[in-house]
Amino acid sequence: SSPAMQALLDAIAAMPLPADAQRIFHGRGGLHPGGEQWTLDAYPPVFVLTSFAPAADAQLAAVGAALEARWAQLAPGQPLNWVFQQRGDAQRMAGRADTVLMAGTVPEPHVVTEAGARFQVHVLRGQNHGLFLDMAEGRRWVREWAADFCMRNGHGPRVLNLFAYTCAFSVAALQGGAKEVVNLDMAHPALTTGQQ
C-alpha cells in the first residue's frame, strides 16, 4: 500500500477505544503527503471513513480489514459499525452512492458525546453529520474562554454564534458558563437540531 494508505492503517491499528466522538485520522491536515483524501471519524458506536477523491475497492477492503482487526482487540464480540462516504465530483464516482453502510448498524437517534456534552448526529445522510469533529479544539477553547470570562467578571458572557450550524460552539460556551447564547444560521433544520 502507499505511504499515505499505510499511515491511515497505522492510525487504525493504534487507536484507543473511542468513548467520545473524535477524529481518528485527519489526512486533510497535510501531515501525511498523499493522504489528503482520507478522514476517519469515530461517532461511537460508528466509524465514518470519508474519501474526498475516488476510492478503489481494494483500499476500502484494506480499511475494512484494519477496522475489523482493531475492533476485535478493542471490543471483543461486539459488532463493528462503519460507514463509507464518498465526497467530490459525482461524475467521477461512477454511480457509487454518496454514503454506504459497510458493516453493522447505525443507531437512530444517534447521540454522541464530547467533553460531557451530548450531540445528535446523522452519519447516513448528507455531507455533514451534525458535529464537525475537526473543530473539537475550537470548542475546547470556547469552553475555557467562557469559564475564564466568568472567573474574571463574576458572570457569564453573552455569546453570538454566527453560521451556528447545529450550535455545537454555543453548547461549549454554555458548558463554560455563558449567560446567554444567540444562534444564527440560514439552515433552519440545523438550528432545530441545535435547539435539541
Short mmCIF file of C-alpha atoms in Angstrom, two decimals:
data_model
loop_
_atom_site.label_atom_id
_atom_site.label_comp_id
_atom_site.label_asym_id
_atom_site.label_seq_id
_atom_site.Cartn_x
_atom_site.Cartn_y
_atom_site.Cartn_z
CA SER A 1 0.00 0.00 0.00
CA SER A 2 1.04 3.63 -0.45
CA PRO A 3 2.69 5.51 2.44
CA ALA A 4 -0.49 7.58 2.84
CA MET A 5 -2.71 4.47 2.99
CA GLN A 6 -0.25 2.89 5.41
CA ALA A 7 -0.50 5.97 7.65
CA LEU A 8 -4.29 5.52 7.76
CA LEU A 9 -3.94 1.79 8.52
CA ASP A 10 -1.36 2.58 11.25
CA ALA A 11 -3.74 5.11 12.84
CA ILE A 12 -6.45 2.44 12.93
CA ALA A 13 -4.06 -0.12 14.46
CA ALA A 14 -3.08 2.32 17.23
CA MET A 15 -6.46 3.92 18.00
CA PRO A 16 -7.88 3.61 21.51
CA LEU A 17 -11.47 2.58 22.18
CA PRO A 18 -13.32 5.83 21.42
CA ALA A 19 -15.77 6.92 24.11
CA ASP A 20 -16.27 10.48 22.82
CA ALA A 21 -16.78 11.46 19.19
CA GLN A 22 -13.35 12.20 17.72
CA ARG A 23 -11.27 12.38 14.57
CA ILE A 24 -9.00 9.32 14.28
CA PHE A 25 -7.20 10.26 11.04
CA HIS A 26 -7.04 13.75 9.54
CA GLY A 27 -5.50 13.35 6.11
CA ARG A 28 -6.83 16.78 5.17
CA GLY A 29 -4.40 18.29 7.69
CA GLY A 30 -1.45 17.66 5.36
CA LEU A 31 0.58 15.59 7.84
CA HIS A 32 0.56 12.56 5.53
CA PRO A 33 1.59 13.57 1.98
CA GLY A 34 -0.68 11.83 -0.50
CA GLY A 35 -3.27 11.07 2.18
CA GLU A 36 -5.24 14.29 1.89
CA GLN A 37 -8.24 12.39 0.52
CA TRP A 38 -8.90 10.48 3.78
CA THR A 39 -10.53 11.20 7.10
CA LEU A 40 -11.61 8.64 9.66
CA ASP A 41 -14.00 9.72 12.40
CA ALA A 42 -15.47 7.94 15.38
CA TYR A 43 -19.10 8.77 16.13
CA PRO A 44 -19.45 5.97 18.71
CA PRO A 45 -20.57 3.32 18.13
CA VAL A 46 -19.95 4.05 14.42
CA PHE A 47 -16.79 4.81 12.43
CA VAL A 48 -17.09 7.04 9.36
CA LEU A 49 -14.44 6.84 6.63
CA THR A 50 -14.59 9.72 4.15
CA SER A 51 -12.75 9.94 0.86
CA PHE A 52 -12.52 13.27 -0.96
CA ALA A 53 -11.25 11.52 -4.13
CA PRO A 54 -12.33 8.30 -5.84
CA ALA A 55 -11.54 5.30 -3.63
CA ALA A 56 -10.61 1.88 -5.00
CA ASP A 57 -12.39 -1.23 -3.76
CA ALA A 58 -9.01 -2.61 -2.63
CA GLN A 59 -8.45 0.49 -0.46
CA LEU A 60 -11.88 0.12 1.16
CA ALA A 61 -11.23 -3.59 1.73
CA ALA A 62 -7.90 -2.79 3.42
CA VAL A 63 -9.51 -0.22 5.71
CA GLY A 64 -12.37 -2.61 6.49
CA ALA A 65 -9.92 -5.37 7.41
CA ALA A 66 -7.90 -2.99 9.60
CA LEU A 67 -11.04 -1.78 11.38
CA GLU A 68 -12.22 -5.38 11.93
CA ALA A 69 -8.84 -6.40 13.36
CA ARG A 70 -8.56 -3.42 15.72
CA TRP A 71 -12.21 -3.65 16.80
CA ALA A 72 -11.74 -7.34 17.66
CA GLN A 73 -8.96 -6.20 20.06
CA LEU A 74 -10.83 -3.20 21.50
CA ALA A 75 -14.34 -4.67 21.84
CA PRO A 76 -14.21 -8.47 21.53
CA GLY A 77 -17.55 -9.93 20.49
CA GLN A 78 -19.08 -6.53 19.69
CA PRO A 79 -20.20 -5.86 16.11
CA LEU A 80 -18.18 -3.34 14.10
CA ASN A 81 -20.25 -0.47 12.69
CA TRP A 82 -18.76 1.59 9.89
CA VAL A 83 -19.90 3.88 7.12
CA PHE A 84 -18.10 4.99 3.98
CA GLN A 85 -18.79 8.41 2.48
CA GLN A 86 -17.52 9.36 -0.97
CA ARG A 87 -17.19 13.11 -1.40
CA GLY A 88 -16.29 15.02 -4.52
CA ASP A 89 -17.26 15.05 -8.16
CA ALA A 90 -20.33 12.86 -8.80
CA GLN A 91 -19.22 12.37 -12.43
CA ARG A 92 -16.10 10.52 -11.25
CA MET A 93 -17.97 8.44 -8.69
CA ALA A 94 -19.30 6.11 -11.39
CA GLY A 95 -22.67 5.57 -9.76
CA ARG A 96 -21.35 4.85 -6.27
CA ALA A 97 -23.73 6.07 -3.59
CA ASP A 98 -22.59 9.06 -1.56
CA THR A 99 -22.85 7.20 1.75
CA VAL A 100 -22.84 3.43 2.30
CA LEU A 101 -23.26 1.40 5.49
CA MET A 102 -20.32 -1.01 5.14
CA ALA A 103 -20.89 -3.13 8.28
CA GLY A 104 -23.18 -3.25 11.30
CA THR A 105 -25.85 -0.70 12.10
CA VAL A 106 -26.27 2.98 12.96
CA PRO A 107 -28.41 3.85 16.00
CA GLU A 108 -31.44 6.07 15.49
CA PRO A 109 -31.44 8.50 17.14
CA HIS A 110 -27.63 8.59 17.15
CA VAL A 111 -26.31 10.59 20.11
CA VAL A 112 -22.59 11.08 20.73
CA THR A 113 -20.66 12.87 23.45
CA GLU A 114 -17.78 15.34 23.53
CA ALA A 115 -16.40 16.67 26.82
CA GLY A 116 -19.61 15.83 28.65
CA ALA A 117 -21.95 17.40 26.08
CA ARG A 118 -24.41 15.32 24.04
CA PHE A 119 -24.94 15.87 20.31
CA GLN A 120 -27.37 14.25 17.91
CA VAL A 121 -25.68 13.22 14.64
CA HIS A 122 -26.80 11.62 11.38
CA VAL A 123 -23.96 9.85 9.60
CA LEU A 124 -26.02 8.20 6.85
CA ARG A 125 -27.47 11.33 5.24
CA GLY A 126 -25.90 14.45 3.84
CA GLN A 127 -22.29 15.51 3.68
CA ASN A 128 -22.25 16.98 7.20
CA HIS A 129 -23.10 14.80 10.16
CA GLY A 130 -24.20 17.39 12.73
CA LEU A 131 -20.88 17.78 14.54
CA PHE A 132 -17.61 18.81 12.88
CA LEU A 133 -15.02 16.69 14.68
CA ASP A 134 -12.07 18.67 13.29
CA MET A 135 -13.33 21.65 15.33
CA ALA A 136 -13.06 19.91 18.73
CA GLU A 137 -10.09 22.10 19.76
CA GLY A 138 -12.07 25.21 18.84
CA ARG A 139 -14.94 24.09 21.06
CA ARG A 140 -12.49 23.36 23.89
CA TRP A 141 -11.07 26.89 23.51
CA VAL A 142 -14.57 28.46 23.66
CA ARG A 143 -15.46 26.38 26.74
CA GLU A 144 -12.27 27.50 28.52
CA TRP A 145 -12.67 31.13 27.35
CA ALA A 146 -16.22 31.27 28.77
CA ALA A 147 -15.09 29.77 32.09
CA ASP A 148 -12.21 32.27 32.28
CA PHE A 149 -14.62 35.15 31.49
CA CYS A 150 -16.85 34.00 34.38
CA MET A 151 -13.90 33.94 36.78
CA ARG A 152 -12.67 37.39 35.77
CA ASN A 153 -16.06 39.11 35.59
CA GLY A 154 -18.24 37.29 38.09
CA HIS A 155 -20.84 36.46 35.43
CA GLY A 156 -21.03 34.54 32.18
CA PRO A 157 -20.52 36.12 28.77
CA ARG A 158 -23.25 36.72 26.21
CA VAL A 159 -22.28 34.86 23.02
CA LEU A 160 -23.37 35.45 19.42
CA ASN A 161 -22.77 32.38 17.23
CA LEU A 162 -22.99 33.28 13.53
CA PHE A 163 -23.13 30.44 10.99
CA ALA A 164 -24.08 28.33 14.03
CA TYR A 165 -25.00 25.15 12.09
CA THR A 166 -26.08 22.77 14.91
CA CYS A 167 -24.93 25.14 17.68
CA ALA A 168 -22.04 23.00 18.97
CA PHE A 169 -19.92 26.07 19.79
CA SER A 170 -22.85 27.51 21.75
CA VAL A 171 -23.14 24.29 23.74
CA ALA A 172 -19.41 24.62 24.56
CA ALA A 173 -19.93 28.26 25.62
CA LEU A 174 -22.83 27.24 27.88
CA GLN A 175 -20.68 24.47 29.38
CA GLY A 176 -18.11 27.15 30.22
CA GLY A 177 -20.74 29.29 31.95
CA ALA A 178 -22.11 31.59 29.23
CA LYS A 179 -25.13 33.54 30.46
CA GLU A 180 -26.79 33.65 27.06
CA VAL A 181 -26.17 32.35 23.53
CA VAL A 182 -27.79 33.53 20.31
CA ASN A 183 -27.50 31.27 17.26
CA LEU A 184 -27.93 32.43 13.67
CA ASP A 185 -27.83 30.20 10.60
CA MET A 186 -29.64 30.07 7.25
CA ALA A 187 -30.29 26.33 7.69
CA HIS A 188 -33.38 26.03 9.87
CA PRO A 189 -33.14 22.21 10.25
CA ALA A 190 -29.59 22.56 11.61
CA LEU A 191 -30.73 25.12 14.17
CA THR A 192 -33.61 22.82 15.19
CA THR A 193 -31.06 20.06 15.83
CA GLY A 194 -29.01 22.58 17.81
CA GLN A 195 -32.01 23.51 19.95
CA GLN A 196 -32.46 19.84 20.86
#
